[in-house]
XYZ file of C-alpha atoms in Angstrom:
380
model
C 39.782 -39.835 -10.511
C 42.688 -41.230 -8.519
C 42.300 -42.260 -4.915
C 44.571 -40.528 -2.368
C 45.898 -43.984 -1.493
C 49.404 -44.988 -2.471
C 50.025 -47.495 -5.235
C 52.705 -50.144 -5.567
C 53.137 -51.036 -9.221
C 54.583 -54.503 -9.780
C 56.347 -54.711 -13.144
C 55.562 -58.311 -14.050
C 57.617 -58.083 -17.248
C 60.698 -57.277 -15.184
C 59.985 -60.182 -12.817
C 59.738 -62.515 -15.804
C 62.934 -61.146 -17.348
C 64.858 -61.664 -14.105
C 63.417 -65.151 -13.744
C 64.520 -66.026 -17.266
C 68.004 -64.761 -16.436
C 68.264 -67.076 -13.422
C 66.750 -69.934 -15.399
C 69.746 -69.536 -17.695
C 72.266 -69.230 -14.852
C 70.896 -72.328 -13.132
C 70.678 -74.391 -16.336
C 66.934 -74.703 -15.785
C 67.191 -75.878 -12.182
C 65.487 -72.866 -10.647
C 63.415 -72.720 -7.477
C 61.663 -69.350 -7.215
C 61.558 -68.233 -3.589
C 58.251 -66.424 -3.015
C 58.361 -66.035 0.760
C 56.962 -62.932 2.488
C 54.242 -62.536 -0.152
C 56.846 -62.833 -2.915
C 59.067 -60.173 -1.312
C 56.044 -57.880 -1.160
C 55.156 -58.348 -4.847
C 51.957 -60.327 -4.332
C 50.541 -62.845 -6.785
C 53.400 -63.474 -9.237
C 53.739 -67.263 -8.969
C 52.277 -67.886 -12.420
C 54.657 -65.324 -13.929
C 57.813 -66.933 -12.550
C 56.660 -70.409 -13.520
C 55.903 -69.234 -17.051
C 59.375 -67.666 -17.208
C 61.193 -70.876 -16.336
C 61.033 -71.623 -12.612
C 60.715 -75.366 -11.987
C 59.610 -75.135 -8.349
C 58.635 -72.652 -5.664
C 60.126 -72.160 -2.221
C 58.470 -70.513 0.782
C 59.086 -70.465 4.495
C 55.794 -71.424 6.167
C 53.226 -74.065 5.372
C 50.627 -71.293 5.353
C 52.396 -69.616 2.437
C 52.527 -72.927 0.584
C 48.848 -73.650 1.138
C 47.927 -70.168 -0.102
C 49.739 -70.899 -3.373
C 47.911 -74.194 -3.755
C 44.621 -72.351 -3.145
C 45.515 -70.064 -6.069
C 45.809 -73.096 -8.301
C 49.601 -73.468 -8.308
C 50.386 -77.143 -8.922
C 54.184 -76.889 -9.279
C 56.436 -78.446 -6.609
C 56.542 -76.280 -3.466
C 59.059 -76.529 -0.633
C 58.412 -75.084 2.853
C 61.467 -74.868 5.102
C 60.727 -72.990 8.321
C 58.146 -74.703 10.502
C 57.664 -75.465 14.180
C 56.885 -79.035 15.331
C 53.222 -78.099 15.900
C 52.718 -76.853 12.333
C 49.903 -78.223 10.189
C 51.865 -81.013 8.532
C 48.656 -82.933 7.840
C 47.450 -80.191 5.493
C 50.876 -79.855 3.913
C 51.014 -83.553 3.072
C 47.481 -83.588 1.682
C 48.475 -80.749 -0.647
C 51.732 -82.387 -1.728
C 54.044 -79.831 -0.089
C 57.716 -80.775 0.312
C 59.060 -80.109 3.804
C 62.545 -79.232 5.011
C 63.814 -81.094 8.059
C 66.538 -79.521 10.252
C 66.263 -81.756 13.320
C 64.992 -85.030 14.740
C 61.983 -83.480 16.474
C 60.617 -82.086 13.237
C 61.320 -85.320 11.391
C 59.320 -87.279 13.953
C 56.445 -84.791 13.801
C 56.309 -85.122 10.008
C 56.493 -88.895 10.302
C 53.490 -88.931 12.651
C 51.545 -86.741 10.255
C 52.422 -89.037 7.351
C 50.996 -92.022 9.191
C 47.902 -90.045 10.188
C 46.997 -88.975 6.656
C 48.266 -92.103 4.937
C 50.787 -90.327 2.723
C 54.536 -90.482 2.329
C 56.136 -87.132 3.113
C 58.699 -85.728 0.693
C 61.447 -84.136 2.775
C 64.640 -82.166 2.200
C 67.144 -82.638 5.002
C 68.568 -79.249 5.952
C 72.170 -78.958 7.116
C 73.642 -75.846 8.718
C 76.793 -75.239 6.676
C 77.796 -72.120 8.604
C 75.032 -69.612 9.234
C 74.385 -70.719 12.819
C 70.614 -70.430 12.406
C 68.328 -72.935 10.677
C 69.585 -76.382 9.733
C 71.040 -79.399 11.481
C 74.431 -79.001 13.125
C 77.111 -81.047 11.295
C 77.811 -82.931 14.528
C 74.200 -84.196 14.597
C 73.887 -84.762 10.861
C 74.765 -88.476 10.778
C 72.175 -89.196 13.472
C 69.508 -87.260 11.574
C 70.341 -89.157 8.389
C 70.105 -92.509 10.180
C 66.720 -91.617 11.649
C 65.531 -90.428 8.248
C 66.563 -93.757 6.719
C 64.572 -95.592 9.390
C 61.536 -93.411 8.640
C 61.977 -94.188 4.948
C 62.025 -97.891 5.668
C 58.777 -97.486 7.589
C 57.193 -95.734 4.600
C 56.622 -92.435 6.426
C 58.986 -90.249 4.445
C 61.116 -90.117 1.341
C 64.266 -87.987 1.394
C 64.221 -86.239 -1.974
C 66.689 -83.465 -1.215
C 69.491 -82.045 0.893
C 69.766 -78.282 1.349
C 71.971 -75.658 2.978
C 72.423 -71.894 2.912
C 75.699 -69.973 2.638
C 76.594 -67.143 4.987
C 79.137 -65.139 2.959
C 78.217 -65.795 -0.671
C 77.956 -62.060 -1.365
C 81.737 -61.915 -0.813
C 83.159 -64.400 -3.332
C 86.704 -64.094 -1.987
C 85.740 -65.024 1.561
C 87.377 -68.272 2.703
C 84.178 -69.184 4.548
C 82.633 -70.063 1.186
C 85.154 -72.867 0.693
C 84.552 -74.186 4.200
C 80.798 -74.200 3.729
C 80.997 -75.989 0.393
C 83.099 -78.687 2.061
C 80.532 -79.050 4.852
C 77.781 -79.453 2.283
C 79.736 -81.973 0.222
C 80.430 -83.999 3.353
C 76.756 -83.845 4.320
C 75.792 -85.300 0.940
C 78.335 -88.101 1.304
C 77.112 -88.889 4.806
C 73.490 -89.006 3.668
C 74.361 -91.491 0.947
C 76.462 -93.608 3.278
C 73.440 -93.835 5.574
C 71.430 -95.330 2.714
C 69.648 -92.185 1.526
C 69.398 -91.251 -2.147
C 68.474 -87.557 -2.401
C 68.098 -86.582 -6.045
C 68.004 -82.841 -5.345
C 70.846 -80.862 -3.747
C 70.547 -77.110 -3.287
C 72.995 -74.763 -1.627
C 73.026 -71.607 -3.765
C 70.668 -68.691 -3.280
C 70.837 -65.415 -5.238
C 74.291 -64.224 -4.175
C 75.875 -67.681 -4.436
C 74.418 -68.067 -7.917
C 75.603 -64.692 -9.183
C 79.109 -65.070 -7.750
C 79.359 -68.768 -8.592
C 80.470 -69.843 -5.119
C 77.456 -72.145 -4.744
C 77.618 -73.719 -8.188
C 77.675 -77.429 -8.876
C 74.905 -78.735 -6.636
C 71.858 -78.750 -8.894
C 68.875 -76.646 -7.800
C 69.290 -72.897 -7.156
C 66.919 -71.117 -4.740
C 66.436 -67.577 -6.038
C 64.423 -64.984 -4.172
C 65.876 -61.462 -4.133
C 67.318 -61.750 -7.632
C 63.886 -62.313 -9.143
C 62.978 -58.849 -7.906
C 66.033 -57.038 -9.230
C 68.119 -57.219 -6.052
C 71.758 -58.319 -6.253
C 73.128 -58.856 -2.727
C 76.618 -59.392 -4.168
C 76.659 -56.137 -6.174
C 78.420 -57.971 -9.003
C 75.960 -57.654 -11.913
C 74.029 -54.840 -13.531
C 71.547 -56.692 -15.742
C 68.779 -57.374 -13.216
C 65.687 -55.235 -13.675
C 63.985 -53.382 -10.801
C 60.440 -54.630 -10.369
C 58.562 -52.066 -8.261
C 57.352 -48.487 -8.502
C 55.780 -46.857 -5.450
C 53.705 -43.710 -5.889
C 51.592 -41.593 -3.597
C 49.122 -38.744 -4.028
C 49.327 -35.189 -2.752
C 46.640 -34.655 -0.116
C 47.295 -30.962 0.423
C 49.897 -28.302 -0.331
C 50.663 -24.916 1.191
C 53.013 -21.994 1.149
C 55.336 -22.022 4.165
C 57.167 -18.872 5.298
C 60.762 -19.003 6.477
C 60.973 -20.368 10.002
C 58.161 -22.919 9.644
C 58.821 -26.044 11.705
C 57.843 -29.337 10.096
C 56.788 -32.493 11.927
C 57.488 -33.729 15.423
C 60.335 -32.004 17.217
C 60.836 -29.465 14.436
C 63.987 -31.245 13.275
C 63.478 -29.309 10.056
C 62.698 -25.611 9.935
C 62.262 -23.925 6.555
C 65.278 -21.638 5.985
C 63.429 -19.573 3.352
C 59.907 -19.195 2.031
C 58.935 -22.432 0.271
C 56.046 -24.756 -0.490
C 55.223 -27.968 1.312
C 53.154 -30.925 0.095
C 51.647 -33.647 2.258
C 51.683 -37.307 1.148
C 49.478 -39.943 2.886
C 52.261 -42.471 3.342
C 54.646 -43.039 6.233
C 56.452 -45.594 8.320
C 53.139 -47.404 8.801
C 53.305 -48.112 5.081
C 56.926 -49.207 5.072
C 58.918 -46.008 4.598
C 61.707 -46.467 7.163
C 61.760 -43.670 9.734
C 65.560 -43.866 9.623
C 65.400 -42.252 6.159
C 64.015 -39.017 7.633
C 66.019 -35.964 6.510
C 67.746 -37.971 3.758
C 65.093 -39.348 1.406
C 63.829 -37.754 -1.794
C 60.862 -38.240 -4.126
C 60.227 -37.341 -7.761
C 57.838 -34.436 -8.308
C 57.030 -33.190 -11.814
C 60.240 -34.708 -13.156
C 62.477 -33.263 -10.425
C 63.708 -34.704 -7.156
C 62.512 -32.975 -4.032
C 63.500 -33.717 -0.406
C 61.268 -35.201 2.252
C 61.604 -32.927 5.272
C 60.897 -33.377 8.961
C 60.503 -36.669 10.770
C 58.459 -39.348 9.017
C 55.107 -39.911 10.683
C 53.179 -43.170 10.732
C 50.756 -42.046 8.025
C 52.368 -39.067 6.325
C 55.504 -37.406 5.056
C 56.132 -33.858 3.853
C 57.831 -32.826 0.614
C 59.630 -29.501 0.246
C 58.712 -28.469 -3.308
C 60.559 -25.146 -3.312
C 58.968 -22.567 -5.612
C 56.350 -25.017 -6.912
C 52.889 -25.283 -5.355
C 51.493 -28.714 -6.100
C 47.843 -29.485 -6.657
C 45.959 -31.937 -4.440
C 45.667 -35.212 -6.332
C 49.022 -34.937 -8.085
C 51.025 -38.148 -8.247
C 54.501 -38.326 -6.673
C 56.973 -41.169 -7.268
C 58.550 -42.468 -4.072
C 60.783 -45.014 -5.793
C 61.005 -46.887 -9.056
C 63.447 -48.327 -11.596
C 65.236 -44.969 -11.868
C 64.658 -44.576 -15.603
C 63.048 -41.159 -15.203
C 65.310 -39.904 -12.435
C 63.203 -41.172 -9.551
C 64.878 -42.616 -6.447
C 65.486 -46.350 -6.515
C 64.984 -49.047 -3.914
C 68.764 -49.189 -3.582
C 68.879 -45.500 -2.660
C 66.094 -45.932 -0.132
C 68.037 -48.777 1.440
C 71.116 -46.568 1.673
C 69.152 -43.695 3.196
C 67.665 -46.118 5.715
C 70.945 -47.920 6.572
C 69.421 -51.243 5.573
C 69.187 -53.636 2.625
C 66.888 -53.542 -0.384
C 65.100 -56.689 0.804
C 63.740 -54.805 3.822
C 62.445 -51.938 1.698
C 60.488 -54.065 -0.784
C 59.038 -56.445 1.807
C 58.062 -53.623 4.137
C 55.517 -51.820 1.946
C 52.240 -52.210 3.792
C 48.814 -53.394 2.706
C 47.414 -49.866 2.462
C 49.262 -49.453 -0.826
C 47.209 -50.995 -3.620
C 49.156 -53.564 -5.651
C 48.882 -53.022 -9.402
C 50.386 -55.750 -11.577
C 51.538 -54.208 -14.823
C 52.865 -55.773 -18.001
C 52.905 -54.838 -21.655
C 49.739 -56.874 -22.180
C 47.624 -56.262 -19.109
C 47.283 -54.382 -15.854
C 45.511 -55.915 -12.868
C 44.735 -54.413 -9.509
C 45.021 -56.100 -6.143
C 43.013 -54.426 -3.417
C 44.764 -53.312 -0.200
C 45.054 -56.279 2.111
C 44.836 -58.973 -0.603
C 48.598 -59.282 -0.792
C 49.041 -59.776 2.948
């Protein structure tokens, strides 16, 4: 018997197919970005490595250490850390570290001396996003300090990285400006005596549009999970299906108010079904009054305001049975709503939808060969 809990099915075959596609686009120089629990997909590191990824990228050291604890031995880069982060542990586990400023470089240098290891670092330049990365005006100073740390044996600069701000719009002139900033940063690093063998500027959008080509490694996150921020290709495969279970169903006469505030009142006699999933599980409240689900092969609207733990489906002339499965979103092959549609209903991007599904939904990893379950909370 099925549990009333919701289930998030991770289509590992689709993840592998997308990874293979980006392995081809990057000529084998693919870093799989598995931040935020692999965009909400859970334990798929082995799948992307088997499909051609050469390295893994994450934001925090904690994410990197969790991958090492799972037995992942591939190169891992962590690029968003505060000066007080656990650099000692990162160096002991062979984690590469991104460096956007002098303070972080010095902190990593101290950790390297403390643990007796040379830190592998990627200097991070801000090419135009105005967020993480070293300002171009401070870049030469950072490179000089990095060279001094190299001479002291504390670090080795193995890479230079940046991130583009407008790569999803290939005609935007900002792309040209940011490429020039990155090229100049590489020249400056080499003039300061550094010899980074890895350069990486392109993420998913920059890879698909080509505006970030020519710099070696490609950092791909969203694309692995079927998301194209540039909306320029149609061959990426969706990787998630979210289902929930009917808890109860009832006949509702005309004039029945549903949910807080009675934003929806049944105009005619109908049937309503209750699903145990809500904004506490990642369904954006902004999608209230717009979203749909698939019920017995037909789309039905979600009505009333989303609650933290529940939503209501208007099933018209059909009375559902408790325990019936309802598809919230999926690849769209059977007419179910897609992640893209949910993003549109919620006035957001697909990234937010897939990363927002909470731990109460059991993760089920499915492929043609095997299906494995991940208990609620394991993916967090």
